[in-house]
PDB file of C-alpha atoms and ligand atoms in Angstrom:
ATOM      1  CA  MET A 274      46.357  23.271  12.972  1.00 48.00           C
ATOM      2  CA  SER A 275      46.542  21.738   9.495  1.00 52.00           C
ATOM      3  CA  ASN A 276      45.047  23.801   6.716  1.00 58.00           C
ATOM      4  CA  SER A 277      44.663  20.802   4.380  1.00 64.00           C
ATOM      5  CA  VAL A 278      41.383  20.782   2.489  1.00 68.00           C
ATOM      6  CA  VAL A 279      38.993  18.015   3.507  1.00 70.00           C
ATOM      7  CA  PRO A 280      37.496  16.526   0.332  1.00 62.00           C
ATOM      8  CA  PRO A 281      33.702  16.476   0.145  1.00 59.00           C
ATOM      9  CA  PRO A 282      32.152  13.087   0.977  1.00 63.00           C
ATOM     10  CA  VAL A 283      31.923  10.866  -2.087  1.00 65.00           C
ATOM     11  CA  ALA A 284      28.345   9.822  -2.780  1.00 75.00           C
ATOM     12  CA  ASP A 285      27.786   6.078  -2.468  1.00 85.00           C
ATOM     13  CA  ARG A 286      27.336   5.058  -6.092  1.00 90.00           C
ATOM     14  CA  ARG A 287      26.641   1.420  -5.287  1.00 95.00           C
ATOM     15  CA  LEU A 288      23.161   0.273  -6.216  1.00 97.00           C
ATOM     16  CA  ARG A 289      20.975  -0.788  -3.280  1.00 98.00           C
ATOM     17  CA  VAL A 290      18.471  -3.512  -4.068  1.00 98.00           C
ATOM     18  CA  LEU A 291      15.601  -4.892  -1.998  1.00 98.00           C
ATOM     19  CA  VAL A 292      14.848  -8.518  -2.892  1.00 99.00           C
ATOM     20  CA  PHE A 293      11.922 -10.559  -1.594  1.00 98.00           C
ATOM     21  CA  ALA A 294       9.569 -13.397  -2.484  1.00 98.00           C
ATOM     22  CA  ALA A 295       5.819 -12.895  -2.077  1.00 98.00           C
ATOM     23  CA  SER A 296       5.297 -16.213  -0.304  1.00 98.00           C
ATOM     24  CA  LEU A 297       5.050 -17.144   3.371  1.00 98.00           C
ATOM     25  CA  ARG A 298       5.737 -20.828   2.666  1.00 97.00           C
ATOM     26  CA  LYS A 299       8.803 -22.369   4.301  1.00 96.00           C
ATOM     27  CA  ASP A 300       9.871 -24.277   1.178  1.00 95.00           C
ATOM     28  CA  SER A 301       8.807 -21.576  -1.282  1.00 97.00           C
ATOM     29  CA  VAL A 302      10.248 -21.973  -4.773  1.00 98.00           C
ATOM     30  CA  ASN A 303       9.902 -18.212  -5.194  1.00 98.00           C
ATOM     31  CA  ALA A 304      12.027 -17.698  -2.075  1.00 98.00           C
ATOM     32  CA  THR A 305      14.701 -19.819  -3.772  1.00 98.00           C
ATOM     33  CA  LEU A 306      14.449 -17.620  -6.872  1.00 98.00           C
ATOM     34  CA  ALA A 307      14.749 -14.521  -4.662  1.00 98.00           C
ATOM     35  CA  GLN A 308      17.865 -15.958  -3.008  1.00 98.00           C
ATOM     36  CA  MET A 309      19.360 -16.625  -6.451  1.00 98.00           C
ATOM     37  CA  ALA A 310      18.634 -13.044  -7.537  1.00 98.00           C
ATOM     38  CA  ALA A 311      20.154 -11.722  -4.292  1.00 98.00           C
ATOM     39  CA  ARG A 312      23.296 -13.759  -4.877  1.00 98.00           C
ATOM     40  CA  GLN A 313      23.564 -12.510  -8.459  1.00 98.00           C
ATOM     41  CA  ALA A 314      23.087  -8.893  -7.348  1.00 98.00           C
ATOM     42  CA  ALA A 315      25.784  -9.266  -4.671  1.00 98.00           C
ATOM     43  CA  LEU A 316      28.192 -10.669  -7.295  1.00 98.00           C
ATOM     44  CA  TYR A 317      27.355  -7.633  -9.442  1.00 97.00           C
ATOM     45  CA  GLY A 318      28.491  -5.374  -6.608  1.00 97.00           C
ATOM     46  CA  ALA A 319      25.112  -4.144  -5.418  1.00 98.00           C
ATOM     47  CA  VAL A 320      24.236  -3.741  -1.743  1.00 98.00           C
ATOM     48  CA  VAL A 321      21.543  -6.385  -1.276  1.00 98.00           C
ATOM     49  CA  ASP A 322      18.703  -6.279   1.247  1.00 98.00           C
ATOM     50  CA  LEU A 323      17.132  -9.757   1.154  1.00 98.00           C
ATOM     51  CA  ALA A 324      13.782  -9.555   2.961  1.00 98.00           C
ATOM     52  CA  ALA A 325      11.090 -12.052   3.932  1.00 98.00           C
ATOM     53  CA  MET A 326       7.449 -11.479   2.969  1.00 98.00           C
ATOM     54  CA  ARG A 327       6.543 -12.085   6.602  1.00 98.00           C
ATOM     55  CA  ASP A 328       8.199  -8.740   7.390  1.00 98.00           C
ATOM     56  CA  PHE A 329       5.691  -6.974   5.090  1.00 98.00           C
ATOM     57  CA  ASP A 330       2.560  -8.973   5.830  1.00 97.00           C
ATOM     58  CA  ALA A 331      -0.321  -6.810   7.074  1.00 98.00           C
ATOM     59  CA  PRO A 332      -4.050  -7.052   7.846  1.00 98.00           C
ATOM     60  CA  SER A 333      -6.323  -6.168   4.929  1.00 98.00           C
ATOM     61  CA  TYR A 334      -6.140  -2.489   4.028  1.00 98.00           C
ATOM     62  CA  ASP A 335      -8.738  -0.553   6.007  1.00 98.00           C
ATOM     63  CA  ALA A 336      -9.173   3.180   5.344  1.00 98.00           C
ATOM     64  CA  ASP A 337     -10.707   3.659   8.808  1.00 98.00           C
ATOM     65  CA  SER A 338      -7.600   2.166  10.472  1.00 98.00           C
ATOM     66  CA  GLU A 339      -5.462   4.425   8.331  1.00 98.00           C
ATOM     67  CA  ALA A 340      -7.540   7.481   9.304  1.00 97.00           C
ATOM     68  CA  ARG A 341      -6.981   6.581  12.979  1.00 98.00           C
ATOM     69  CA  GLY A 342      -3.241   6.403  12.292  1.00 98.00           C
ATOM     70  CA  GLU A 343      -3.163   2.646  12.877  1.00 98.00           C
ATOM     71  CA  ILE A 344      -0.625   1.667  10.250  1.00 98.00           C
ATOM     72  CA  PRO A 345       0.414  -2.016  10.448  1.00 98.00           C
ATOM     73  CA  ALA A 346       4.048  -2.781  11.217  1.00 98.00           C
ATOM     74  CA  GLY A 347       4.375  -4.703   7.941  1.00 98.00           C
ATOM     75  CA  ALA A 348       3.310  -1.646   5.923  1.00 98.00           C
ATOM     76  CA  LEU A 349       5.741   0.601   7.788  1.00 98.00           C
ATOM     77  CA  GLU A 350       8.497  -1.921   7.175  1.00 98.00           C
ATOM     78  CA  LEU A 351       7.824  -2.249   3.435  1.00 98.00           C
ATOM     79  CA  ASN A 352       7.818   1.535   3.067  1.00 98.00           C
ATOM     80  CA  ARG A 353      11.051   1.811   5.068  1.00 98.00           C
ATOM     81  CA  ARG A 354      12.870  -0.898   3.108  1.00 98.00           C
ATOM     82  CA  LEU A 355      11.709   0.357  -0.325  1.00 98.00           C
ATOM     83  CA  THR A 356      12.730   3.900   0.574  1.00 98.00           C
ATOM     84  CA  ALA A 357      16.172   2.733   1.731  1.00 98.00           C
ATOM     85  CA  ASN A 358      16.833   1.005  -1.610  1.00 98.00           C
ATOM     86  CA  ASP A 359      17.131   2.214  -5.214  1.00 97.00           C
ATOM     87  CA  ALA A 360      15.524  -0.805  -6.801  1.00 98.00           C
ATOM     88  CA  PHE A 361      13.535  -3.916  -5.944  1.00 98.00           C
ATOM     89  CA  VAL A 362      13.198  -7.494  -7.152  1.00 99.00           C
ATOM     90  CA  ILE A 363       9.999  -9.425  -6.417  1.00 99.00           C
ATOM     91  CA  ALA A 364       9.719 -13.182  -6.963  1.00 98.00           C
ATOM     92  CA  SER A 365       6.006 -13.857  -6.828  1.00 98.00           C
ATOM     93  CA  PRO A 366       3.857 -16.979  -7.006  1.00 98.00           C
ATOM     94  CA  GLU A 367       0.857 -16.913  -9.334  1.00 98.00           C
ATOM     95  CA  PHE A 368      -2.444 -17.467  -7.547  1.00 98.00           C
ATOM     96  CA  ASN A 369      -5.482 -18.054  -9.745  1.00 98.00           C
ATOM     97  CA  GLY A 370      -3.864 -16.370 -12.709  1.00 98.00           C
ATOM     98  CA  SER A 371      -2.912 -13.256 -10.758  1.00 98.00           C
ATOM     99  CA  MET A 372      -0.707 -12.070  -7.896  1.00 98.00           C
ATOM    100  CA  PRO A 373      -1.233 -13.406  -4.346  1.00 98.00           C
ATOM    101  CA  GLY A 374      -3.612 -11.288  -2.271  1.00 98.00           C
ATOM    102  CA  LEU A 375      -1.025 -10.628   0.411  1.00 98.00           C
ATOM    103  CA  LEU A 376       1.247  -8.955  -2.135  1.00 98.00           C
ATOM    104  CA  LYS A 377      -1.510  -6.708  -3.533  1.00 98.00           C
ATOM    105  CA  ASN A 378      -2.494  -5.823   0.039  1.00 98.00           C
ATOM    106  CA  ALA A 379       1.114  -4.918   0.893  1.00 98.00           C
ATOM    107  CA  ILE A 380       1.316  -2.741  -2.249  1.00 98.00           C
ATOM    108  CA  ASP A 381      -1.980  -1.018  -1.348  1.00 98.00           C
ATOM    109  CA  TRP A 382      -0.732  -0.158   2.149  1.00 98.00           C
ATOM    110  CA  ALA A 383       2.645   1.044   0.835  1.00 98.00           C
ATOM    111  CA  SER A 384       0.920   3.251  -1.747  1.00 97.00           C
ATOM    112  CA  ARG A 385      -0.550   5.371   1.080  1.00 97.00           C
ATOM    113  CA  PHE A 386       2.834   6.742   2.239  1.00 97.00           C
ATOM    114  CA  ARG A 387       4.174  10.074   1.008  1.00 96.00           C
ATOM    115  CA  PRO A 388       6.613  10.194  -0.663  1.00 96.00           C
ATOM    116  CA  GLN A 389       5.040   7.152  -2.300  1.00 96.00           C
ATOM    117  CA  PRO A 390       7.822   4.541  -2.215  1.00 98.00           C
ATOM    118  CA  PHE A 391       7.317   2.780  -5.556  1.00 97.00           C
ATOM    119  CA  HIS A 392       7.508   6.022  -7.516  1.00 94.00           C
ATOM    120  CA  GLU A 393      10.736   6.209  -9.588  1.00 91.00           C
ATOM    121  CA  ARG A 394      12.072   2.914  -8.210  1.00 96.00           C
ATOM    122  CA  HIS A 395      13.227   0.296 -10.681  1.00 97.00           C
ATOM    123  CA  GLY A 396      11.645  -3.132 -10.326  1.00 98.00           C
ATOM    124  CA  LEU A 397      12.368  -6.597 -11.693  1.00 98.00           C
ATOM    125  CA  LEU A 398       9.650  -9.253 -11.577  1.00 98.00           C
ATOM    126  CA  MET A 399      10.142 -12.997 -11.497  1.00 98.00           C
ATOM    127  CA  SER A 400       8.039 -16.024 -10.723  1.00 98.00           C
ATOM    128  CA  ALA A 401       8.285 -19.767 -10.210  1.00 98.00           C
ATOM    129  CA  SER A 402       5.481 -22.278 -10.403  1.00 98.00           C
ATOM    130  CA  PRO A 403       4.914 -25.983 -11.012  1.00 97.00           C
ATOM    131  CA  SER A 404       2.924 -25.040 -14.128  1.00 96.00           C
ATOM    132  CA  MET A 405       4.267 -24.944 -17.671  1.00 95.00           C
ATOM    133  CA  VAL A 406       4.146 -21.128 -17.856  1.00 94.00           C
ATOM    134  CA  GLY A 407       5.925 -20.567 -14.556  1.00 97.00           C
ATOM    135  CA  GLY A 408       3.409 -18.122 -13.105  1.00 97.00           C
ATOM    136  CA  ASN A 409       3.989 -15.537 -15.829  1.00 98.00           C
ATOM    137  CA  ARG A 410       0.345 -14.350 -15.919  1.00 98.00           C
ATOM    138  CA  GLY A 411       0.660 -13.298 -12.287  1.00 98.00           C
ATOM    139  CA  LEU A 412       3.566 -11.022 -13.228  1.00 98.00           C
ATOM    140  CA  TRP A 413       1.494  -9.258 -15.881  1.00 98.00           C
ATOM    141  CA  ALA A 414      -1.142  -8.626 -13.206  1.00 98.00           C
ATOM    142  CA  LEU A 415       1.561  -7.376 -10.835  1.00 98.00           C
ATOM    143  CA  ARG A 416       2.873  -4.890 -13.413  1.00 98.00           C
ATOM    144  CA  ILE A 417      -0.415  -2.977 -13.340  1.00 97.00           C
ATOM    145  CA  PRO A 418      -0.365  -1.619  -9.754  1.00 97.00           C
ATOM    146  CA  LEU A 419       3.416  -1.136  -9.833  1.00 98.00           C
ATOM    147  CA  GLU A 420       3.382   0.861 -13.076  1.00 95.00           C
ATOM    148  CA  HIS A 421       0.306   2.729 -11.856  1.00 94.00           C
ATOM    149  CA  LEU A 422       2.406   3.822  -8.867  1.00 95.00           C
ATOM    150  CA  GLY A 423       5.241   5.039 -11.106  1.00 93.00           C
ATOM    151  CA  ALA A 424       7.672   2.143 -10.638  1.00 96.00           C
ATOM    152  CA  ARG A 425       9.995   1.533 -13.589  1.00 95.00           C
ATOM    153  CA  VAL A 426       9.177  -2.130 -14.144  1.00 97.00           C
ATOM    154  CA  PHE A 427      11.864  -3.785 -16.273  1.00 97.00           C
ATOM    155  CA  PRO A 428      10.453  -5.092 -19.577  1.00 96.00           C
ATOM    156  CA  ASP A 429      12.092  -8.529 -19.293  1.00 97.00           C
ATOM    157  CA  MET A 430      10.643 -10.850 -16.671  1.00 98.00           C
ATOM    158  CA  PHE A 431      11.797 -14.313 -15.655  1.00 98.00           C
ATOM    159  CA  SER A 432       9.314 -17.144 -15.066  1.00 98.00           C
ATOM    160  CA  LEU A 433      10.544 -20.582 -14.088  1.00 98.00           C
ATOM    161  CA  ALA A 434       8.228 -23.337 -15.345  1.00 97.00           C
ATOM    162  CA  ALA A 435       7.957 -26.746 -13.637  1.00 97.00           C
ATOM    163  CA  ALA A 436       9.860 -25.128 -10.781  1.00 97.00           C
ATOM    164  CA  HIS A 437       9.668 -28.107  -8.437  1.00 94.00           C
ATOM    165  CA  LYS A 438      11.741 -30.125 -10.921  1.00 96.00           C
ATOM    166  CA  ALA A 439      13.710 -27.288 -12.565  1.00 97.00           C
ATOM    167  CA  LEU A 440      15.588 -26.247  -9.442  1.00 96.00           C
ATOM    168  CA  SER A 441      18.645 -28.091  -8.236  1.00 94.00           C
ATOM    169  CA  GLY A 442      19.451 -26.712  -4.810  1.00 91.00           C
ATOM    170  CA  GLU A 443      19.947 -22.992  -5.308  1.00 90.00           C
ATOM    171  CA  THR A 444      20.488 -23.071  -9.072  1.00 95.00           C
ATOM    172  CA  ILE A 445      18.463 -23.977 -12.131  1.00 97.00           C
ATOM    173  CA  ALA A 446      19.433 -27.454 -13.287  1.00 97.00           C
ATOM    174  CA  ASP A 447      19.480 -26.506 -16.991  1.00 97.00           C
ATOM    175  CA  PRO A 448      22.645 -24.388 -17.413  1.00 97.00           C
ATOM    176  CA  ARG A 449      21.185 -22.463 -20.385  1.00 97.00           C
ATOM    177  CA  LEU A 450      18.178 -21.461 -18.299  1.00 97.00           C
ATOM    178  CA  GLN A 451      20.461 -20.536 -15.400  1.00 98.00           C
ATOM    179  CA  GLN A 452      22.459 -18.348 -17.791  1.00 97.00           C
ATOM    180  CA  ARG A 453      19.275 -16.670 -19.028  1.00 97.00           C
ATOM    181  CA  PHE A 454      18.271 -15.975 -15.423  1.00 98.00           C
ATOM    182  CA  GLU A 455      21.646 -14.381 -14.675  1.00 98.00           C
ATOM    183  CA  GLN A 456      21.532 -12.298 -17.868  1.00 98.00           C
ATOM    184  CA  ASN A 457      18.065 -11.044 -16.975  1.00 98.00           C
ATOM    185  CA  VAL A 458      19.158  -9.951 -13.484  1.00 98.00           C
ATOM    186  CA  ILE A 459      22.347  -8.287 -14.783  1.00 98.00           C
ATOM    187  CA  ALA A 460      20.510  -6.406 -17.561  1.00 98.00           C
ATOM    188  CA  PHE A 461      18.097  -5.036 -14.946  1.00 98.00           C
ATOM    189  CA  LEU A 462      20.915  -4.030 -12.579  1.00 98.00           C
ATOM    190  CA  ASP A 463      22.760  -2.283 -15.425  1.00 97.00           C
ATOM    191  CA  LEU A 464      19.719  -0.110 -16.123  1.00 95.00           C
ATOM    192  CA  ALA A 465      18.979   0.626 -12.458  1.00 96.00           C
ATOM    193  CA  GLU A 466      22.643   1.473 -11.823  1.00 95.00           C
ATOM    194  CA  ALA A 467      22.729   3.837 -14.805  1.00 92.00           C
ATOM    195  CA  ALA A 468      19.538   5.545 -13.616  1.00 90.00           C
ATOM    196  CA  LYS A 469      21.028   6.023 -10.132  1.00 91.00           C
ATOM    197  CA  ASN A 470      24.366   7.422 -11.256  1.00 90.00           C
ATOM    198  CA  TYR A 471      23.382   9.261 -14.449  1.00 86.00           C
ATOM    199  CA  PRO A 472      20.400  11.291 -13.299  1.00 72.00           C
ATOM    200  CA  CYS A 473      19.927  12.929 -16.696  1.00 65.00           C
ATOM    201  CA  MET A 474      17.527  10.081 -17.364  1.00 60.00           C
ATOM    202  CA  LYS A 475      13.833  10.923 -17.240  1.00 60.00           C
ATOM    203  CA  LYS A 476      12.654  10.330 -13.687  1.00 62.00           C
ATOM    204  CA  ALA A 477       8.889  10.723 -13.469  1.00 63.00           C
ATOM    205  CA  TRP A 478       7.057   7.854 -15.067  1.00 65.00           C
ATOM    206  CA  VAL A 479       3.427   7.651 -14.235  1.00 69.00           C
ATOM    207  CA  GLU A 480       0.274   7.450 -16.289  1.00 69.00           C
ATOM    208  CA  PHE A 481      -2.268  10.198 -15.863  1.00 67.00           C
ATOM    209  CA  LEU A 482      -5.825   9.258 -16.528  1.00 69.00           C
ATOM    210  CA  GLY A 483      -7.309  12.729 -16.648  1.00 68.00           C
ATOM    211  CA  GLU A 484      -7.728  13.132 -12.876  1.00 68.00           C
ATOM    212  CA  SER A 485      -6.949  16.469 -11.255  1.00 69.00           C
ATOM    213  CA  PRO A 486      -3.918  16.441  -8.894  1.00 67.00           C
ATOM    214  CA  ASP A 487      -5.965  16.944  -5.708  1.00 69.00           C
ATOM    215  CA  MET A 488      -8.131  13.854  -6.177  1.00 65.00           C
ATOM    216  CA  PRO A 489      -8.025  11.083  -3.532  1.00 64.00           C
ATOM    217  CA  THR A 490      -6.806   8.812  -6.357  1.00 68.00           C
ATOM    218  CA  ASP A 491      -3.649  10.877  -6.796  1.00 70.00           C
ATOM    219  CA  ARG A 492      -0.598   8.852  -5.799  1.00 71.00           C
ATOM    220  CA  VAL A 493       2.602  10.772  -6.562  1.00 72.00           C
ATOM    221  CA  GLU A 494       3.907  14.296  -6.190  1.00 67.00           C
ATOM    222  CA  VAL A 495       5.213  15.538  -9.509  1.00 59.00           C
ATOM    223  CA  THR A 496       7.352  18.628  -9.192  1.00 55.00           C
TER     224      THR A 496
HETATM  225  C1  FMN B1420      -4.728 -20.489  -4.000  1.00 56.97           C
HETATM  226  C2  FMN B1420      -3.714 -20.979  -4.997  1.00 56.97           C
HETATM  227  C3  FMN B1420      -3.840 -20.666  -6.321  1.00 56.97           C
HETATM  228  C4  FMN B1420      -2.884 -21.089  -7.249  1.00 56.97           C
HETATM  229  N1  FMN B1420      -3.006 -20.709  -8.548  1.00 56.97           N
HETATM  230  C5  FMN B1420      -2.007 -20.958  -9.413  1.00 56.97           C
HETATM  231  C6  FMN B1420      -2.050 -20.445 -10.749  1.00 56.97           C
HETATM  232  O1  FMN B1420      -2.967 -19.762 -11.145  1.00 56.97           O
HETATM  233  N2  FMN B1420      -1.002 -20.708 -11.566  1.00 56.97           N
HETATM  234  C7  FMN B1420       0.071 -21.449 -11.149  1.00 56.97           C
HETATM  235  O2  FMN B1420       0.990 -21.614 -11.924  1.00 56.97           O
HETATM  236  N3  FMN B1420       0.129 -21.984  -9.905  1.00 56.97           N
HETATM  237  C8  FMN B1420      -0.877 -21.745  -9.034  1.00 56.97           C
HETATM  238  N4  FMN B1420      -0.820 -22.245  -7.758  1.00 56.97           N
HETATM  239  C9  FMN B1420       0.291 -23.120  -7.379  1.00 56.97           C
HETATM  240  C10 FMN B1420       1.506 -22.319  -6.920  1.00 56.97           C
HETATM  241  O3  FMN B1420       2.210 -21.862  -8.055  1.00 56.97           O
HETATM  242  C11 FMN B1420       2.416 -23.208  -6.075  1.00 56.97           C
HETATM  243  O4  FMN B1420       1.742 -23.555  -4.883  1.00 56.97           O
HETATM  244  C12 FMN B1420       3.746 -22.538  -5.787  1.00 56.97           C
HETATM  245  O5  FMN B1420       4.610 -23.498  -5.208  1.00 56.97           O
HETATM  246  C13 FMN B1420       3.566 -21.368  -4.839  1.00 56.97           C
HETATM  247  O6  FMN B1420       4.781 -20.664  -4.750  1.00 56.97           O
HETATM  248  P1  FMN B1420       5.787 -20.822  -3.496  1.00 56.97           P
HETATM  249  O7  FMN B1420       6.375 -22.199  -3.581  1.00 56.97           O
HETATM  250  O8  FMN B1420       6.812 -19.764  -3.753  1.00 56.97           O
HETATM  251  O9  FMN B1420       5.009 -20.603  -2.244  1.00 56.97           O
HETATM  252  C14 FMN B1420      -1.793 -21.856  -6.825  1.00 56.97           C
HETATM  253  C15 FMN B1420      -1.674 -22.206  -5.460  1.00 56.97           C
HETATM  254  C16 FMN B1420      -2.618 -21.758  -4.566  1.00 56.97           C
HETATM  255  C17 FMN B1420      -2.457 -22.110  -3.094  1.00 56.97           C
END
């Protein structure tokens, strides 16, 4: 029998990133943006999990269903995929100056799991819209529930204006804008990768609004 020492398993240092667009539409411009982000993350060396919003779609949140243990498959799937990844990228349409209802509903369902899957995960937000501001207001609305849940939402966001004309296949026609998109994704991945592999960084990041920890509004466990 050999008495050679078996080295301990090396932790997988590669960043794992969930990427999805919050649209069910077949020709979604946000799905194109999500695909571009996924491609950029793969080039960076991350392990990419490109998902479809249909996988996370769920009936409207209903506390009675939850109390009966009837958790929709879409909610289970979003929790599973977030938990399996270190970071997430959401490309979201803007609906009426805010996020689409299906995305807020998916976030509400996911927020009911413990451990709560957005807590401590790094998130990058992007949007595409035919408008001249590219759906950027919707991203500011989306920051609120995500930051409330303790996600580390990256300060820079990317919004593609006049998206129906700005895209050329799976790239942005204007090379300077394409470069800005790539820089934004890489800057986010750099931070998320550092947070994964250099855990001296502060982890808990959640606002407390004066509630006591046993309130029904509590949403994270802080050790
Ligand atoms: C109900 C509804 C509300 C919308 N509101 C906005 C809006 O506030 N701002 C905006 O830029 N576009 C708005 N749009 C247009 C969407 O940005 C456009 O349909 C876009 O293509 C949707 O994204 P997708 O292609 O990824 O599905 C709205 C569309 C719908 C159906």
